[in-house]
Amino acid sequence: MTNSYSGKRHQRALAALLLCSLGLPMTLSASNIQFEATLKTQALLTQPTDSTHASKQFGVGLEAEFSNNFDSDNLIGIFTPYARWANENQEVNHADVRELHLLHTAERWEGLVGISRVFWGVTESGHLVDIINQTDQREGFDGEDKLGQPMIRLSRILGQDTLDLFLLSGFRERKFLPVSSPLALPFPISNNKAMYGASNGRQHLDVAVRFSGYRNAIDYGVSWFSGTSRDPDFISGATGVYLQRYPLIDQLGLDLQLTLESWLWKLEAIHRTFDSESSTDTYTAAITGAEYSLFGLANGLFDLGLLAEWHTDSRDNLAMVPLQNDLFTGLRLSFNDTQSSEVLAGAFFDLDDDSTSLRVEASRRVFGDARISLEAQSFTNIDSENAAYYLRDSDFLLLSLHVFF
């Protein structure tokens, strides 16, 4: 109780300090304000006859970005709040501070303090090395959306390389949807009273280091993380509701991308160890594959990328994730039009039990300052022993309109 209260108090103090530093309301000469409004409608294409899921849902998301450079060439403040509302499934309604930080840059140094988002990774069908931010499970099925993370980041520019050091506090727990929600896990999970491997709970100070850069045709990143895992273990409770436990972990990560003319060869790999009380054993996982691009097809109408990636996990069938020996194949269409139209379509094949999932993503700019996007996934021929079996009747289509102003 004391740690939780202290953490909230410290975060509120940090937020107040940064808001004052940003100078809100900001002078127009030093500030920039951008808004993005998103209208979403989701349809479940298949569902069990006894399901209580609403077959259609409508939602609204609003994200704003306020920035201020304080009339300086070396300092910038960023504030990015976000809120989401849905007409059904009220559990997805939430608000979050995605970013609230000050960034100072010098000739070979950068320093950041506050709440921010960091992305690591190179592969298309998964991001093993991406560990800094917690997944916002309420925002989407693919895990691409992330919560803001309180941090201090210090970066040293070393010619073609960059060395990043992160100090992370104020852990963000993952919020899971109830069993009655579409695409939710098939067992009830409590979003309260999470347990931790660290004695000081969510106030444990996590540390991460990443060395990244490029040499000729190779882009690389080597990372190390030590702290509270962003992925919880699930502990069965007395009432049948599962409790979340976040173990302490150490993770070594590697991401590589090799560019050879029309080929992109990619690799992400991790080795993760756990504290002694965790229910998960040490494991190694990797995603490796390639993308081959064909440019200027149909008299320059579009470019075509052919993708293939293999997922492997040393835990095999004991893994809590469905992608432990799976192949992803797909194609990317990038149209050379003023609307920046794109289509990504692919399929996941389980090489152990032949389970298959099909996925399509598409987007196109409309009305000048807006973009329409489509996301659809179908789960076909899912084996009863597969980790994704609970999704067998969860085919969905999500249509979104993003308006920028």
Coordinates of C-alpha atoms in Angstrom, one line a residue:
M1 CA 0.0 0.0 0.0
T2 CA 2.8 2.4 1.0
N3 CA 4.8 1.7 -2.2
S4 CA 1.8 2.1 -4.4
Y5 CA 0.8 5.5 -2.9
S6 CA 4.3 6.8 -3.0
G7 CA 4.7 5.8 -6.6
K8 CA 1.5 7.6 -7.6
R9 CA 2.6 10.7 -5.6
H10 CA 5.9 10.8 -7.3
Q11 CA 4.3 10.4 -10.8
R12 CA 1.9 13.2 -10.1
A13 CA 4.7 15.5 -8.9
L14 CA 6.7 14.6 -12.1
A15 CA 3.6 15.3 -14.3
A16 CA 3.0 18.7 -12.6
L17 CA 6.7 19.7 -13.0
L18 CA 6.8 18.8 -16.7
L19 CA 3.4 20.5 -17.4
C20 CA 4.8 23.7 -15.8
S21 CA 8.0 23.3 -17.7
L22 CA 6.1 23.0 -21.0
G23 CA 4.5 26.3 -20.2
L24 CA 0.9 25.4 -20.9
P25 CA -0.8 27.4 -22.2
M26 CA 2.2 27.8 -24.6
T27 CA 3.1 30.8 -26.7
L28 CA 2.4 30.2 -30.4
S29 CA 5.9 31.1 -31.4
A30 CA 7.5 28.4 -29.3
S31 CA 4.8 25.7 -29.4
N32 CA 3.2 23.2 -31.8
I33 CA -0.1 21.4 -31.3
Q34 CA -1.3 18.4 -33.2
F35 CA -4.5 16.3 -32.7
E36 CA -5.4 12.9 -34.0
A37 CA -9.0 11.7 -33.7
T38 CA -9.8 8.1 -34.5
L39 CA -13.2 6.6 -35.2
K40 CA -13.3 2.8 -35.1
T41 CA -15.9 0.2 -35.8
Q42 CA -15.3 -3.5 -35.2
A43 CA -17.3 -6.4 -36.5
L44 CA -17.0 -10.0 -35.3
L45 CA -17.4 -12.1 -38.4
T46 CA -17.8 -15.4 -36.5
Q47 CA -18.6 -16.2 -32.9
P48 CA -20.1 -19.1 -30.9
T49 CA -23.9 -19.3 -30.8
D50 CA -23.9 -19.0 -27.0
S51 CA -21.5 -15.9 -27.1
T52 CA -22.5 -12.7 -25.3
H53 CA -20.1 -10.6 -27.4
A54 CA -21.6 -7.8 -29.3
S55 CA -21.3 -8.5 -33.0
K56 CA -20.5 -4.9 -33.8
Q57 CA -18.8 -2.2 -31.7
F58 CA -18.0 1.5 -32.3
G59 CA -15.3 3.5 -30.6
V60 CA -13.6 6.9 -30.5
G61 CA -10.0 7.6 -29.7
L62 CA -8.4 11.0 -29.3
E63 CA -4.7 11.7 -29.1
A64 CA -3.1 15.2 -28.9
E65 CA 0.5 16.2 -29.0
F66 CA 1.7 19.4 -27.5
S67 CA 5.3 20.4 -28.0
N68 CA 7.4 23.4 -26.9
N69 CA 11.0 24.2 -27.8
F70 CA 11.3 27.1 -25.3
D71 CA 12.9 29.2 -28.1
S72 CA 15.9 26.9 -27.8
D73 CA 17.8 24.7 -30.3
N74 CA 18.6 22.1 -27.6
L75 CA 15.4 21.6 -25.6
I76 CA 12.0 20.4 -26.4
G77 CA 9.0 19.4 -24.2
I78 CA 6.4 16.8 -25.4
F79 CA 3.0 16.1 -23.9
T80 CA 0.8 13.4 -25.6
P81 CA -2.4 12.5 -23.8
Y82 CA -4.7 9.8 -25.1
A83 CA -8.3 8.7 -24.4
R84 CA -10.6 5.9 -25.7
W85 CA -14.3 5.3 -25.5
A86 CA -16.5 2.4 -26.9
N87 CA -20.2 2.0 -27.0
E88 CA -20.0 -1.6 -26.0
N89 CA -17.5 -3.4 -23.7
Q90 CA -16.9 -0.5 -21.3
E91 CA -13.7 -2.2 -20.0
V92 CA -11.8 -0.8 -23.0
N93 CA -12.6 2.8 -22.0
H94 CA -9.5 4.4 -20.6
A95 CA -7.1 7.4 -20.7
D96 CA -3.4 7.4 -20.6
V97 CA -0.4 9.8 -20.8
R98 CA 1.6 8.3 -23.7
E99 CA 4.3 10.9 -23.5
L100 CA 5.2 13.7 -21.1
H101 CA 8.9 14.5 -21.1
L102 CA 11.7 17.0 -21.6
L103 CA 14.4 16.1 -24.2
H104 CA 17.8 17.9 -24.2
T105 CA 20.2 17.5 -27.1
A106 CA 23.8 18.4 -27.4
E107 CA 26.5 17.6 -30.0
R108 CA 27.0 14.0 -29.0
W109 CA 24.6 13.6 -26.1
E110 CA 20.9 13.4 -25.5
G111 CA 19.0 13.3 -22.2
L112 CA 15.3 12.6 -21.6
V113 CA 13.3 12.7 -18.4
G114 CA 9.6 11.9 -18.0
I115 CA 7.1 9.5 -19.7
S116 CA 8.0 8.3 -23.1
R117 CA 7.7 5.4 -25.6
V118 CA 10.6 3.5 -27.1
F119 CA 10.5 1.0 -29.9
W120 CA 13.1 -1.7 -30.7
G121 CA 12.9 -4.3 -33.5
V122 CA 13.2 -5.0 -37.2
T123 CA 10.9 -8.0 -38.0
E124 CA 7.4 -7.6 -39.5
S125 CA 5.4 -10.4 -37.7
G126 CA 6.6 -9.9 -34.1
H127 CA 8.9 -7.8 -31.9
L128 CA 10.7 -9.9 -29.4
V129 CA 13.3 -7.4 -28.3
D130 CA 10.8 -4.5 -27.7
I131 CA 10.6 -4.5 -23.9
I132 CA 10.7 -1.0 -22.5
N133 CA 7.0 -0.2 -22.6
Q134 CA 4.0 -2.2 -21.4
T135 CA 1.5 -3.4 -24.0
D136 CA -1.9 -1.6 -24.0
Q137 CA -4.0 -4.8 -24.3
R138 CA -7.2 -2.8 -24.5
E139 CA -6.2 -1.1 -27.7
G140 CA -5.7 -4.0 -30.0
F141 CA -5.1 -7.6 -30.6
D142 CA -1.6 -7.3 -32.2
G143 CA 0.1 -5.8 -29.2
E144 CA 1.5 -2.8 -31.2
D145 CA 0.0 -0.2 -28.9
K146 CA 2.1 0.7 -25.8
L147 CA 1.5 2.6 -22.6
G148 CA 3.8 5.5 -21.6
Q149 CA 6.7 4.5 -19.3
P150 CA 8.3 6.8 -16.8
M151 CA 12.0 6.9 -17.5
I152 CA 15.4 8.7 -17.5
R153 CA 17.3 8.1 -20.8
L154 CA 20.8 9.1 -21.5
S155 CA 22.2 8.6 -25.0
R156 CA 25.8 9.0 -26.3
I157 CA 26.3 9.4 -30.0
L158 CA 29.5 7.5 -31.1
G159 CA 29.8 8.3 -34.8
Q160 CA 27.7 5.6 -36.5
D161 CA 26.7 4.1 -33.2
T162 CA 24.5 5.1 -30.3
L163 CA 24.7 3.9 -26.7
D164 CA 21.4 4.3 -24.7
L165 CA 21.0 3.9 -21.0
F166 CA 17.6 3.7 -19.4
L167 CA 16.4 3.9 -15.8
L168 CA 12.8 2.9 -15.5
S169 CA 10.5 3.3 -12.5
G170 CA 6.8 3.3 -11.9
F171 CA 5.9 0.0 -13.5
R172 CA 2.8 -0.2 -15.6
E173 CA 0.6 -3.3 -15.1
R174 CA -1.1 -4.8 -18.1
K175 CA -4.9 -4.5 -18.1
F176 CA -6.7 -7.5 -19.4
L177 CA -10.2 -7.6 -20.8
P178 CA -12.9 -9.8 -19.1
V179 CA -13.7 -13.2 -20.5
S180 CA -16.9 -11.8 -22.0
S181 CA -15.0 -9.5 -24.3
P182 CA -14.0 -10.3 -27.9
L183 CA -10.5 -11.6 -28.3
A184 CA -10.0 -11.9 -24.5
L185 CA -8.1 -14.7 -22.9
P186 CA -10.4 -17.7 -22.1
F187 CA -10.0 -17.4 -18.3
P188 CA -10.8 -14.6 -15.8
I189 CA -7.9 -12.4 -14.9
S190 CA -7.9 -9.9 -12.0
N191 CA -6.6 -6.4 -12.8
N192 CA -6.1 -5.7 -9.1
K193 CA -3.6 -6.8 -6.5
A194 CA -0.8 -7.9 -8.9
M195 CA 2.1 -9.7 -7.3
Y196 CA 5.8 -9.0 -8.0
G197 CA 9.1 -10.7 -7.9
A198 CA 10.6 -7.5 -6.5
S199 CA 10.2 -6.7 -2.8
N200 CA 9.3 -3.1 -3.6
G201 CA 6.8 -4.0 -6.2
R202 CA 6.0 -1.6 -9.0
Q203 CA 8.6 0.9 -7.7
H204 CA 11.5 -1.4 -8.5
L205 CA 14.1 0.4 -10.6
D206 CA 14.6 -1.4 -13.9
V207 CA 17.7 -0.9 -16.0
A208 CA 18.2 -1.2 -19.8
V209 CA 21.1 -0.6 -22.1
R210 CA 21.2 -0.7 -25.9
F211 CA 24.1 -0.4 -28.3
S212 CA 22.9 0.2 -31.9
G213 CA 24.3 1.4 -35.2
Y214 CA 25.2 0.5 -38.7
R215 CA 28.2 -0.8 -40.6
N216 CA 27.9 -0.7 -44.4
A217 CA 24.9 -2.9 -45.2
I218 CA 24.2 -4.0 -41.6
D219 CA 22.0 -2.3 -39.0
Y220 CA 22.3 -3.8 -35.6
G221 CA 21.2 -3.5 -32.0
V222 CA 22.3 -5.3 -28.9
S223 CA 20.3 -4.8 -25.7
W224 CA 20.2 -5.8 -22.1
F225 CA 17.2 -5.4 -19.7
S226 CA 17.2 -6.2 -16.0
G227 CA 14.0 -5.6 -14.0
T228 CA 10.3 -6.4 -13.9
S229 CA 8.9 -8.4 -16.8
R230 CA 6.3 -6.7 -18.9
D231 CA 4.7 -10.2 -19.4
P232 CA 3.0 -11.6 -16.3
D233 CA 2.7 -15.1 -15.0
F234 CA -0.8 -16.2 -14.1
I235 CA -1.4 -17.6 -10.6
S236 CA -4.7 -19.5 -10.0
G237 CA -6.7 -17.8 -7.2
A238 CA -9.0 -19.4 -4.6
T239 CA -12.1 -18.0 -6.4
G240 CA -11.1 -19.3 -9.9
V241 CA -9.9 -15.8 -11.0
Y242 CA -6.2 -15.8 -12.0
L243 CA -3.9 -13.3 -10.4
Q244 CA -1.0 -11.6 -12.2
R245 CA 2.6 -12.0 -11.0
Y246 CA 5.4 -10.0 -12.6
P247 CA 8.7 -11.8 -12.1
L248 CA 12.1 -10.2 -12.2
I249 CA 14.0 -11.0 -15.4
D250 CA 17.2 -10.5 -17.2
Q251 CA 16.9 -10.3 -21.0
L252 CA 19.7 -10.2 -23.6
G253 CA 18.4 -9.1 -27.1
L254 CA 19.8 -8.9 -30.6
D255 CA 18.3 -7.3 -33.7
L256 CA 20.0 -7.3 -37.1
Q257 CA 19.0 -6.2 -40.6
L258 CA 21.2 -6.8 -43.6
T259 CA 20.4 -4.9 -46.8
L260 CA 21.6 -6.5 -50.1
E261 CA 20.1 -4.7 -53.1
S262 CA 16.4 -5.8 -53.2
W263 CA 16.8 -8.1 -50.1
L264 CA 16.3 -7.3 -46.5
W265 CA 17.4 -10.1 -44.1
K266 CA 16.2 -9.7 -40.6
L267 CA 16.7 -11.3 -37.2
E268 CA 15.4 -10.7 -33.7
A269 CA 16.5 -13.0 -30.8
I270 CA 16.3 -12.9 -27.0
H271 CA 17.5 -15.0 -24.1
R272 CA 15.5 -14.5 -20.9
T273 CA 16.1 -15.7 -17.4
F274 CA 13.7 -15.4 -14.5
D275 CA 13.7 -15.1 -10.7
S276 CA 13.6 -18.3 -8.7
E277 CA 9.9 -18.0 -7.8
S278 CA 8.7 -17.6 -11.4
S279 CA 6.6 -20.3 -13.0
T280 CA 8.5 -19.8 -16.3
D281 CA 11.9 -21.3 -17.0
T282 CA 14.8 -19.7 -18.9
Y283 CA 14.2 -19.7 -22.6
T284 CA 15.5 -18.5 -25.9
A285 CA 13.3 -17.2 -28.8
A286 CA 14.0 -15.8 -32.3
I287 CA 12.3 -14.5 -35.4
T288 CA 14.3 -14.6 -38.6
G289 CA 13.4 -14.1 -42.2
A290 CA 13.7 -11.9 -45.3
E291 CA 11.8 -9.5 -47.5
Y292 CA 12.4 -9.2 -51.3
S293 CA 11.1 -6.1 -53.1
L294 CA 10.1 -5.7 -56.7
F295 CA 9.9 -2.0 -57.6
G296 CA 7.9 -0.1 -60.2
L297 CA 5.5 -2.9 -61.3
A298 CA 2.6 -2.3 -63.7
N299 CA 4.4 0.7 -65.2
G300 CA 5.3 2.1 -61.8
L301 CA 1.9 1.8 -60.3
F302 CA 3.1 -0.1 -57.2
D303 CA 6.0 -1.8 -55.4
L304 CA 5.7 -5.4 -54.2
G305 CA 7.4 -6.9 -51.2
L306 CA 7.5 -10.6 -50.5
L307 CA 8.0 -11.6 -46.9
A308 CA 8.8 -14.8 -45.0
E309 CA 9.7 -15.1 -41.3
W310 CA 10.1 -18.1 -38.9
H311 CA 9.3 -17.9 -35.2
T312 CA 11.0 -20.3 -32.8
D313 CA 10.9 -20.7 -29.0
S314 CA 12.9 -23.1 -27.0
R315 CA 9.9 -23.8 -24.7
D316 CA 8.1 -25.5 -27.6
N317 CA 4.5 -26.4 -26.7
L318 CA 5.1 -25.2 -23.1
A319 CA 5.2 -21.6 -24.3
M320 CA 2.3 -19.4 -23.4
V321 CA 2.4 -17.7 -26.8
P322 CA 1.1 -19.3 -30.0
L323 CA 4.1 -18.5 -32.1
Q324 CA 6.7 -21.0 -31.0
N325 CA 7.4 -22.9 -34.3
D326 CA 5.5 -21.0 -36.9
L327 CA 6.0 -19.6 -40.4
F328 CA 4.7 -16.2 -41.5
T329 CA 4.5 -15.5 -45.2
G330 CA 3.0 -12.4 -46.8
L331 CA 3.1 -9.6 -49.3
R332 CA 3.3 -5.9 -49.1
L333 CA 1.8 -3.6 -51.8
S334 CA 2.9 0.0 -51.7
F335 CA 1.1 2.1 -54.3
N336 CA 3.0 5.0 -55.8
D337 CA 0.0 7.4 -55.5
T338 CA -0.6 10.6 -53.8
Q339 CA -2.8 8.8 -51.2
S340 CA 0.1 6.6 -50.0
S341 CA -2.0 3.5 -50.3
E342 CA -0.6 0.3 -48.7
V343 CA -1.7 -3.3 -48.2
L344 CA -0.1 -6.0 -46.1
A345 CA -1.5 -9.5 -46.3
G346 CA -0.1 -12.6 -44.8
A347 CA -0.7 -16.0 -43.1
F348 CA 0.7 -17.7 -40.0
F349 CA 1.3 -21.5 -40.3
D350 CA 1.9 -23.6 -37.2
L351 CA 4.6 -26.1 -38.4
D352 CA 3.6 -28.6 -35.6
D353 CA -0.2 -28.9 -35.9
D354 CA -1.0 -27.0 -39.2
S355 CA -3.1 -24.4 -37.5
T356 CA -3.5 -21.3 -39.7
S357 CA -4.4 -17.6 -39.3
L358 CA -4.9 -15.1 -42.1
R359 CA -4.3 -11.4 -41.6
V360 CA -4.8 -8.2 -43.7
E361 CA -3.9 -4.6 -43.0
A362 CA -4.5 -1.8 -45.4
S363 CA -4.5 2.0 -45.3
R364 CA -5.1 5.0 -47.6
R365 CA -5.1 8.7 -47.1
V366 CA -8.4 10.4 -47.8
F367 CA -9.8 14.0 -47.6
G368 CA -6.3 15.4 -47.5
D369 CA -5.7 15.3 -43.7
A370 CA -7.3 11.9 -42.9
R371 CA -6.4 8.2 -43.3
I372 CA -8.7 5.2 -43.5
S373 CA -7.4 1.8 -42.4
L374 CA -8.6 -1.7 -42.3
E375 CA -7.5 -4.6 -40.2
A376 CA -8.9 -8.1 -40.5
Q377 CA -7.9 -11.5 -39.1
S378 CA -9.3 -15.0 -39.6
F379 CA -8.4 -18.0 -37.5
T380 CA -8.8 -21.2 -39.5
N381 CA -8.2 -24.8 -38.7
I382 CA -7.0 -24.1 -35.2
D383 CA -5.9 -27.3 -33.4
S384 CA -7.4 -28.0 -30.0
E385 CA -3.9 -28.1 -28.4
N386 CA -2.8 -24.9 -30.0
A387 CA -2.3 -21.8 -27.7
A388 CA -4.6 -19.8 -30.0
Y389 CA -7.5 -22.3 -29.8
Y390 CA -9.6 -19.9 -27.8
L391 CA -9.7 -17.6 -30.9
R392 CA -11.1 -20.2 -33.3
D393 CA -14.4 -18.4 -33.5
S394 CA -13.1 -14.9 -33.3
D395 CA -12.7 -13.7 -36.9
F396 CA -12.9 -9.9 -36.9
L397 CA -12.8 -6.8 -39.1
L398 CA -11.7 -3.4 -37.8
L399 CA -12.3 -0.3 -39.9
S400 CA -10.8 3.0 -38.6
L401 CA -10.8 6.6 -39.8
H402 CA -7.9 8.7 -38.5
V403 CA -8.3 12.5 -38.8
F404 CA -5.3 14.8 -38.2
F405 CA -5.7 18.5 -37.5

